Amino acid sequence: MMSRFIVADGPGFQGFFADFNTTFWSGVLRMTEAMVAAAPFLLAGLFVAGALRGMVGPERIRRLLGVGEWSGPLRAWGLGVLLPICSLGALPVARELRRAGVPSGTVLSFVLVAPVLNPVSVIYGLSHIVPATLLYFAAGTFAVSVGIGVIWNRLVSSKRDTDGGVQEAPPHSGVGRLAVAGHTAARSLVGPVFVDYALALLTVGLLGALLPHGVLQTGMTRDNFLAPVIMGLVAIPAYVTPTNVMMHFGHIVQDGYSLGAAFSLIVLGAGANVGVANWLRRDYGGKPLMLFVGLLLASTIVIGVTADRTIVHGNSDMKDHTHAFDPFTRVAGVATSDANLAWVWTQIERQMHMHEAVGAVLLALMAVAGIVLWLLRDRVGVEHLMRDPNDVPEPAPSSVWNPVLSFRQLVAAGVFSVAGLAMCGLYVFYPSAENLISDMNDIRVDAYDAVKAEDAQESQRRLAQWRNLAQKLPTSVLIRRGSVTKEEREQVDELLYGIDVLEDYAATDRFTEARAMISFVERVYSDCRREINTQRASKPFAAAAE
């Protein structure tokens, strides 16, 4: 009895040990998946770090985050919810904040909240989770991030952060500011912070190699009081993007699994990583690191257990199973013929989104530029472009078309610009439900044909494309109609479950079961399409907007 609480297993569980090919190449696959998924968010973090130095400057950063005031962690929380970055993308921003002289506790508050609550994750979360539940966990994240920041500032930062920050200001000219921003962004990929990135990705690979397939398919339910603890232990070395964590969260809530496990995944999987821990170890030593880890684990688990005992949700029990956590474990198996980089690339290619591909290419170019700048060092430095903060420029003439804006006006303009760009990006990345359904109609036919032809590789590729489009439906509906009904969420979740099962059958060459599964998938897809179209017809103004 006790074993079922300590170690969850499921129908896909294949034992704790696997052959070398499965173990090694599962680790390589999970690490590569994390690198590709992180690319656009890490790129955003690099651009933000460059802008902070080249456009904003240390003095304004200190004013913005209330250095010397008790409100620093609160302000850092407010800054974090505005930036669409992940836990890896938060590292270069954190480095620039510390360089400007921001207390480390305030920086920690930013690092813990930015990957979890930002414009992209909130919009994505609202399409998968009811607002009341999302608000509860937003409050929990606020308590964890701000609370740890306040305690750290009181116990550690006041004694260890003796440096008041660099005394410099951005260049006068626009070209000079762009040069400093670009140089800082590229150099943020190399140096000590590169070790932080590498450690974070390496632990993801180790988790994917050593955590048995199917071990988390059951047990993450409310009646398992250890579910938040188990998920916390898994989430610490894991890496989850802001959008993926909300998708996992939505599956957990909709299927009635442990909300405590969901909260552990949000804070420890998306909000923190081993790279953050290594930064704290490098700059502050072992004891402060243990303080941070202890505060983070204790507060997360306490809030998670409280959620399981106070919020009424589904009635899933230990007998039920889910595939929501399979991306953190080993794959079911890797054949000898597939044990190569070509197999890894095939798996990545079939699930990669366009924004991830573009982000990966741009990140690679940024890395090359960073390495070149690192090799050239002082010969291409930008320190000579920075000016003395006491060197006050003459005020530029103001006119209707060239107004002189105050610091607060610039901040407000920046906030609204970021929000506007985020919304435009959401409309591009999440096409209308009508267009998504039209594309799914074509892809599903190809997927069925591949299953009937017993083509495992083509079946998995087409089903992955179908899943990617289906996952976009709730967010597409939300940003165009303003709400997603419970029925729509349930129908999309049912469709995703059917696609996952069908893909599992195809991946393991169980095509007899796969062909029998087609009728179920077609039925739930028809129900999902009917529900989406029914709601669309009931809101003519929203339908016209599409």
XYZ file of C-alpha atoms in Angstrom:
546
model
C 0.000 0.000 0.000
C 2.748 2.434 0.942
C 4.575 1.887 -2.334
C 1.667 3.172 -4.355
C 1.918 6.484 -2.516
C 5.685 6.842 -2.685
C 6.176 5.724 -6.286
C 3.416 6.156 -8.817
C 3.232 3.817 -11.755
C 0.851 3.209 -14.615
C -0.059 0.936 -17.501
C 2.950 2.254 -19.439
C 5.421 1.612 -16.614
C 8.262 -0.604 -17.860
C 10.509 -0.830 -14.809
C 13.191 1.362 -13.330
C 15.965 0.143 -15.609
C 16.255 0.226 -19.392
C 18.819 -0.681 -22.025
C 21.651 1.714 -22.855
C 20.125 2.983 -26.107
C 16.825 3.899 -24.464
C 18.519 5.534 -21.481
C 21.164 7.517 -23.357
C 19.107 8.673 -26.331
C 16.120 9.542 -24.130
C 18.417 11.908 -22.244
C 19.725 13.433 -25.468
C 16.172 13.851 -26.774
C 14.859 15.524 -23.598
C 17.846 17.881 -23.478
C 17.400 18.821 -27.138
C 13.670 19.349 -26.644
C 14.426 21.727 -23.782
C 16.971 23.646 -25.873
C 14.527 24.097 -28.749
C 11.592 25.015 -26.497
C 13.715 27.526 -24.569
C 15.143 29.251 -27.663
C 12.518 32.004 -28.210
C 12.162 32.745 -24.492
C 15.930 32.801 -23.915
C 16.296 35.086 -26.926
C 13.742 37.449 -25.370
C 15.723 37.409 -22.123
C 18.932 38.319 -23.976
C 17.229 41.245 -25.710
C 15.824 42.482 -22.393
C 19.265 42.257 -20.763
C 20.775 44.235 -23.639
C 18.043 46.869 -23.463
C 18.490 47.283 -19.712
C 22.136 48.233 -20.135
C 22.063 49.999 -23.488
C 18.709 51.807 -23.204
C 17.733 52.087 -19.540
C 20.986 52.215 -17.603
C 21.903 51.252 -14.023
C 20.626 54.429 -12.369
C 17.139 54.108 -13.824
C 17.069 50.388 -13.066
C 17.808 51.133 -9.412
C 15.067 53.750 -9.331
C 12.598 51.465 -11.086
C 13.141 48.593 -8.639
C 13.279 50.749 -5.525
C 16.835 50.006 -4.412
C 17.102 50.959 -0.746
C 13.342 50.652 -0.214
C 11.265 47.825 1.256
C 9.127 47.660 -1.901
C 11.928 46.224 -4.060
C 10.579 42.629 -4.281
C 7.078 43.965 -5.028
C 8.402 46.084 -7.878
C 10.442 43.158 -9.187
C 7.276 41.042 -9.204
C 5.539 43.758 -11.238
C 8.416 43.863 -13.728
C 8.453 40.082 -14.010
C 4.807 39.773 -15.046
C 5.460 42.078 -18.020
C 8.287 40.133 -19.686
C 7.656 36.979 -21.796
C 10.720 35.004 -20.702
C 11.420 31.549 -19.250
C 13.580 30.461 -16.317
C 16.637 30.312 -18.605
C 15.782 33.677 -20.153
C 15.584 35.174 -16.663
C 19.281 34.439 -16.014
C 20.810 37.125 -18.310
C 18.265 39.648 -17.022
C 19.153 38.731 -13.427
C 22.843 39.188 -14.221
C 22.196 42.678 -15.585
C 20.031 43.617 -12.600
C 22.790 42.556 -10.204
C 25.318 44.464 -12.289
C 23.186 47.572 -11.819
C 23.286 47.119 -8.044
C 19.811 45.665 -7.452
C 19.765 43.573 -4.221
C 19.895 39.842 -4.856
C 16.629 39.190 -2.982
C 14.822 41.598 -5.288
C 16.408 39.834 -8.259
C 15.225 36.461 -6.910
C 11.638 37.744 -6.741
C 11.918 38.670 -10.415
C 13.533 35.345 -11.390
C 10.839 33.267 -9.674
C 7.812 35.075 -11.117
C 8.823 36.128 -14.655
C 8.808 32.591 -16.153
C 5.474 31.728 -14.518
C 3.281 34.817 -14.830
C 3.826 36.875 -17.957
C 1.564 38.105 -20.781
C 1.982 34.927 -22.848
C 1.525 32.434 -19.999
C -1.474 34.279 -18.533
C -3.322 34.341 -21.860
C -2.424 30.704 -22.470
C -3.434 29.792 -18.923
C -6.831 31.467 -19.169
C -7.618 29.326 -22.203
C -6.963 26.113 -20.239
C -7.891 26.993 -16.642
C -10.879 28.706 -15.067
C -9.953 32.241 -13.889
C -10.646 31.540 -10.191
C -8.161 28.654 -10.077
C -5.552 30.611 -12.023
C -5.997 33.568 -9.655
C -5.442 31.315 -6.630
C -2.160 30.048 -7.990
C -1.120 33.528 -9.124
C -1.559 34.614 -5.502
C 0.466 31.597 -4.371
C 3.254 32.455 -6.797
C 3.185 36.045 -5.535
C 3.548 34.850 -1.943
C 6.457 32.537 -2.784
C 8.438 34.958 -4.966
C 7.936 38.130 -2.932
C 8.249 36.315 0.402
C 11.559 34.693 -0.533
C 12.829 38.017 -1.886
C 11.996 39.860 1.336
C 13.576 37.183 3.568
C 16.685 36.944 1.382
C 17.152 40.726 1.398
C 16.881 40.745 5.184
C 19.169 37.770 5.922
C 21.634 37.606 3.028
C 21.548 40.635 0.766
C 22.038 43.162 3.576
C 25.318 41.420 4.508
C 26.648 40.128 1.180
C 25.581 42.705 -1.450
C 28.198 45.345 -0.724
C 28.586 46.492 -4.335
C 26.381 49.474 -5.151
C 26.428 48.718 -8.878
C 28.361 50.133 -11.800
C 28.418 53.892 -12.215
C 27.681 54.401 -15.879
C 24.916 55.645 -18.139
C 23.824 54.718 -21.681
C 25.377 56.593 -24.619
C 23.810 59.800 -25.907
C 23.441 58.584 -29.489
C 20.899 56.049 -30.659
C 23.542 54.112 -32.608
C 25.698 53.886 -29.494
C 22.780 52.587 -27.431
C 22.000 49.913 -30.026
C 25.651 48.874 -30.106
C 25.783 48.497 -26.317
C 22.470 46.601 -26.268
C 23.571 44.181 -28.998
C 27.005 43.629 -27.455
C 25.507 42.956 -24.005
C 22.889 40.562 -25.407
C 25.465 38.515 -27.326
C 27.989 38.400 -24.472
C 25.230 37.238 -22.091
C 25.427 33.813 -23.749
C 29.094 33.254 -22.881
C 31.119 33.457 -19.708
C 30.040 32.173 -16.268
C 26.353 32.288 -17.181
C 26.973 29.688 -19.914
C 27.764 27.187 -17.160
C 24.367 27.963 -15.621
C 22.610 27.256 -18.938
C 24.597 24.055 -19.440
C 23.864 22.727 -15.947
C 20.147 23.448 -16.318
C 19.980 21.561 -19.630
C 22.197 18.728 -18.384
C 19.882 18.029 -15.449
C 16.939 17.924 -17.859
C 18.803 15.277 -19.848
C 19.654 13.266 -16.736
C 16.026 13.363 -15.610
C 14.864 12.212 -19.040
C 17.403 9.387 -19.023
C 16.848 8.078 -15.499
C 13.140 8.660 -14.737
C 11.309 5.519 -15.952
C 8.649 5.798 -18.615
C 5.137 5.650 -17.140
C 6.251 6.152 -13.540
C 4.133 9.323 -13.236
C 1.077 8.132 -15.144
C -0.806 7.434 -11.908
C -0.523 8.665 -8.352
C -0.612 12.430 -8.994
C -4.074 12.590 -7.456
C -5.600 14.389 -4.523
C -5.832 11.243 -2.390
C -2.044 10.856 -2.577
C -0.815 13.295 0.070
C 2.741 12.929 -1.272
C 1.809 14.071 -4.797
C 3.110 17.668 -4.300
C 6.354 16.303 -2.833
C 6.875 13.777 -5.650
C 6.199 16.405 -8.299
C 8.479 18.843 -6.483
C 11.368 16.372 -6.623
C 10.749 15.800 -10.332
C 10.259 19.490 -11.141
C 13.515 20.720 -9.557
C 15.752 19.338 -12.356
C 13.044 19.744 -15.015
C 12.621 22.625 -17.444
C 9.176 23.776 -18.588
C 8.350 26.783 -20.767
C 5.685 29.291 -19.614
C 3.216 28.029 -22.213
C 3.832 24.323 -21.651
C 3.469 24.608 -17.887
C 0.045 26.179 -18.335
C -0.938 23.373 -20.709
C 0.178 20.766 -18.152
C -1.621 22.726 -15.438
C -4.804 22.737 -17.504
C -4.654 18.966 -18.030
C -4.117 18.387 -14.301
C -7.056 20.603 -13.335
C -9.416 19.340 -16.030
C -8.661 15.679 -15.260
C -9.055 16.192 -11.509
C -5.498 15.459 -10.446
C -3.560 17.003 -7.553
C -3.562 20.800 -7.602
C -0.616 20.648 -5.211
C 1.360 18.733 -7.817
C 0.348 21.352 -10.378
C 1.610 24.168 -8.153
C 4.902 22.345 -7.549
C 5.326 21.992 -11.304
C 4.614 25.692 -11.859
C 6.988 27.105 -9.238
C 9.773 24.505 -9.291
C 9.559 23.407 -12.931
C 8.862 26.679 -14.737
C 9.973 29.240 -12.157
C 13.321 27.842 -11.028
C 16.119 25.718 -12.430
C 19.537 24.382 -11.499
C 21.157 27.364 -13.237
C 19.662 29.746 -10.670
C 20.952 27.532 -7.862
C 24.438 27.505 -9.393
C 24.434 31.308 -9.642
C 23.590 31.578 -5.950
C 26.246 29.002 -5.047
C 28.880 30.797 -7.098
C 28.179 34.257 -5.678
C 27.004 33.510 -2.128
C 28.177 30.030 -1.128
C 26.520 26.868 0.142
C 24.642 28.086 3.237
C 22.670 30.857 1.469
C 21.913 28.381 -1.328
C 20.490 25.909 1.192
C 18.390 28.730 2.657
C 16.959 29.514 -0.784
C 16.241 25.864 -1.602
C 14.643 25.275 1.805
C 12.409 28.347 1.567
C 11.405 27.498 -1.998
C 10.560 23.852 -1.306
C 8.783 24.505 1.997
C 6.610 27.371 0.754
C 5.733 25.590 -2.493
C 4.751 22.315 -0.832
C 2.763 24.045 1.938
C 0.728 26.067 -0.574
C 0.326 22.982 -2.786
C -0.950 20.771 0.035
C -3.291 23.572 1.134
C -4.693 23.773 -2.388
C -5.404 20.037 -2.401
C -7.300 20.342 0.871
C -9.254 23.544 0.176
C -10.144 23.661 -3.533
C -12.820 21.263 -4.742
C -11.984 19.692 -8.082
C -12.252 16.369 -9.937
C -12.539 12.937 -8.385
C -9.616 11.155 -10.040
C -8.115 8.481 -7.823
C -5.046 6.245 -7.797
C -6.535 3.936 -10.463
C -6.751 6.700 -13.077
C -3.786 7.484 -15.301
C -2.600 10.476 -17.322
C 0.019 11.183 -19.990
C 0.536 14.795 -18.855
C 3.889 14.006 -17.228
C 5.334 11.676 -19.883
C 7.543 14.467 -21.382
C 9.630 14.422 -18.179
C 10.437 10.688 -18.343
C 12.282 8.270 -20.615
C 10.652 7.354 -23.886
C 9.043 3.928 -24.060
C 11.954 2.500 -26.012
C 14.630 3.288 -28.591
C 15.417 0.582 -31.135
C 19.023 -0.113 -32.092
C 18.364 1.195 -35.603
C 17.087 4.490 -34.129
C 19.972 5.051 -31.709
C 21.488 8.036 -33.524
C 21.170 11.793 -33.924
C 18.962 11.358 -36.988
C 16.261 9.815 -34.772
C 16.564 12.725 -32.324
C 16.214 15.233 -35.158
C 13.173 13.383 -36.526
C 11.474 13.548 -33.129
C 12.305 17.259 -32.749
C 11.238 18.137 -36.283
C 7.785 16.627 -35.967
C 6.928 18.581 -32.808
C 8.794 21.850 -33.414
C 6.727 25.029 -33.808
C 7.652 27.787 -36.222
C 8.515 30.268 -33.458
C 10.839 27.669 -31.907
C 12.632 27.085 -35.210
C 13.094 30.822 -35.793
C 14.194 31.311 -32.187
C 16.736 28.479 -32.444
C 18.291 29.938 -35.614
C 18.510 33.444 -34.142
C 19.900 32.073 -30.882
C 22.593 30.163 -32.779
C 23.586 33.352 -34.609
C 23.639 35.212 -31.293
C 25.865 32.504 -29.792
C 28.337 32.787 -32.686
C 28.447 36.564 -32.234
C 28.954 36.144 -28.487
C 31.859 33.730 -28.966
C 33.540 36.091 -31.449
C 33.127 39.040 -29.061
C 34.461 36.935 -26.190
C 37.555 35.963 -28.193
C 38.219 39.576 -29.231
C 37.487 40.897 -25.732
C 38.724 44.475 -25.187
C 39.387 45.073 -28.870
C 35.638 45.336 -29.509
C 34.439 46.461 -26.075
C 31.674 49.011 -25.598
C 32.764 50.445 -22.260
C 34.133 53.523 -24.032
C 30.638 54.227 -25.364
C 29.119 54.416 -21.892
C 29.073 57.868 -20.311
C 29.485 59.184 -16.802
C 26.125 59.365 -14.963
C 26.997 62.909 -13.863
C 27.352 63.974 -17.476
C 23.882 65.443 -17.964
C 23.114 66.130 -21.634
C 21.581 69.379 -22.739
C 17.792 69.025 -22.983
C 16.659 68.426 -26.528
C 14.121 70.847 -28.001
C 10.560 69.593 -27.562
C 7.877 69.718 -30.232
C 4.588 68.061 -31.049
C 6.307 65.447 -33.224
C 9.397 65.081 -31.029
C 8.234 65.394 -27.404
C 10.579 65.009 -24.454
C 9.174 62.222 -22.268
C 9.694 61.811 -18.557
C 10.988 58.572 -17.043
C 7.477 57.483 -16.018
C 6.101 58.263 -19.464
C 8.856 56.169 -21.029
C 8.066 53.264 -18.689
C 4.340 53.509 -19.491
C 5.065 53.644 -23.222
C 7.310 50.600 -22.906
C 4.680 48.632 -20.976
C 1.929 49.379 -23.490
C 4.264 48.623 -26.396
C 5.208 45.232 -24.937
C 1.544 44.429 -24.269
C 0.561 45.478 -27.791
C 3.305 43.416 -29.418
C 2.373 40.431 -27.249
C -1.262 40.635 -28.361
C -0.277 40.955 -32.024
C 1.987 37.955 -31.632
C -0.807 35.943 -30.037
C -3.165 36.640 -32.951
C -0.495 35.508 -35.410
C 0.562 32.415 -33.458
C -3.032 31.378 -32.650
C -5.066 31.558 -35.888
C -8.845 31.649 -35.793
C -10.702 28.497 -34.771
C -12.137 28.288 -38.283
C -8.653 28.164 -39.833
C -7.395 25.692 -37.235
C -10.322 23.341 -37.857
C -9.804 23.605 -41.615
C -6.150 22.590 -41.246
C -7.039 19.770 -38.836
C -9.592 18.397 -41.294
C -6.796 17.850 -43.825
C -4.178 16.572 -41.373
C -6.478 14.040 -39.737
C -7.121 12.332 -43.092
C -3.371 11.954 -43.634
C -2.979 10.675 -40.066
C -5.689 8.033 -40.525
C -4.150 6.924 -43.834
C -0.729 6.553 -42.209
C -2.196 4.461 -39.380
C -4.048 2.214 -41.820
C -0.847 1.821 -43.854
C 1.002 0.931 -40.618
C 3.577 3.674 -41.221
C 4.763 4.438 -37.676
C 6.960 7.416 -38.541
C 4.377 9.177 -40.717
C 1.624 8.419 -38.197
C 3.576 10.059 -35.382
C 4.462 13.056 -37.542
C 0.872 13.700 -38.616
C -0.561 13.103 -35.139
C 1.983 15.540 -33.663
C 0.857 18.170 -36.189
C -2.772 17.494 -35.286
C -2.013 17.816 -31.573
C -0.182 21.117 -32.056
C -3.186 22.603 -33.839
C -5.689 21.229 -31.307
C -3.709 22.708 -28.415
C -4.104 26.153 -29.978
C -7.905 26.005 -30.067
C -8.671 27.206 -26.488
C -6.283 30.171 -26.691
C -7.551 31.104 -30.150
C -11.118 31.110 -28.851
C -10.191 33.089 -25.726
C -8.419 35.996 -27.432
C -11.218 36.401 -29.989
C -14.347 35.782 -27.898
C -13.137 36.697 -24.437
C -13.976 33.365 -22.789
C -13.774 29.604 -23.211
C -16.676 27.486 -22.002
C -16.232 24.460 -19.791
C -17.679 22.278 -22.546
C -15.127 23.551 -25.077
C -12.232 22.835 -22.712
C -13.526 19.336 -22.006
C -13.976 18.531 -25.698
C -10.449 19.734 -26.553
C -8.990 17.722 -23.652
C -10.873 14.630 -24.825
C -9.533 15.104 -28.346
C -5.954 15.525 -27.081
C -6.316 12.376 -24.993
C -7.491 10.426 -28.043
C -4.603 11.709 -30.165
C -2.096 10.802 -27.426
C -3.415 7.254 -27.136
C -3.483 6.814 -30.913
C 0.118 8.048 -31.123
C 1.180 5.660 -28.342
C -0.277 2.743 -30.281
C 1.463 3.835 -33.496
C 4.803 4.401 -31.743
C 4.769 0.865 -30.317
C 3.588 -0.770 -33.583
C 0.225 -1.759 -32.081
C -1.641 -0.958 -35.278
C -4.565 -3.300 -34.612
C -5.472 -1.229 -31.555
C -4.627 1.971 -33.452
C -7.076 1.191 -36.257
C -9.769 0.421 -33.690
C -8.987 3.741 -31.973
C -9.645 5.771 -35.123
C -13.429 5.633 -34.680
C -13.152 7.002 -31.125
C -10.821 9.818 -32.182
C -13.087 10.735 -35.088
C -16.105 10.862 -32.777
C -14.451 13.117 -30.186
C -13.050 15.321 -32.959
C -16.536 15.730 -34.427
C -17.907 16.588 -30.971
C -15.110 19.105 -30.419
C -15.636 20.736 -33.795
C -19.393 20.878 -33.246
C -18.994 22.493 -29.808
C -16.570 25.133 -31.116
C -18.827 25.978 -34.056
C -21.938 26.073 -31.840
C -20.351 28.598 -29.480
C -19.078 30.579 -32.449
C -22.548 30.795 -33.944
C -24.002 31.959 -30.614
C -21.638 34.977 -30.609
C -22.095 36.631 -34.010
C -19.859 39.619 -33.275
C -16.955 37.390 -32.292
C -17.588 35.193 -35.318
C -17.495 38.242 -37.568
C -14.152 39.241 -36.040
C -12.687 35.892 -37.075
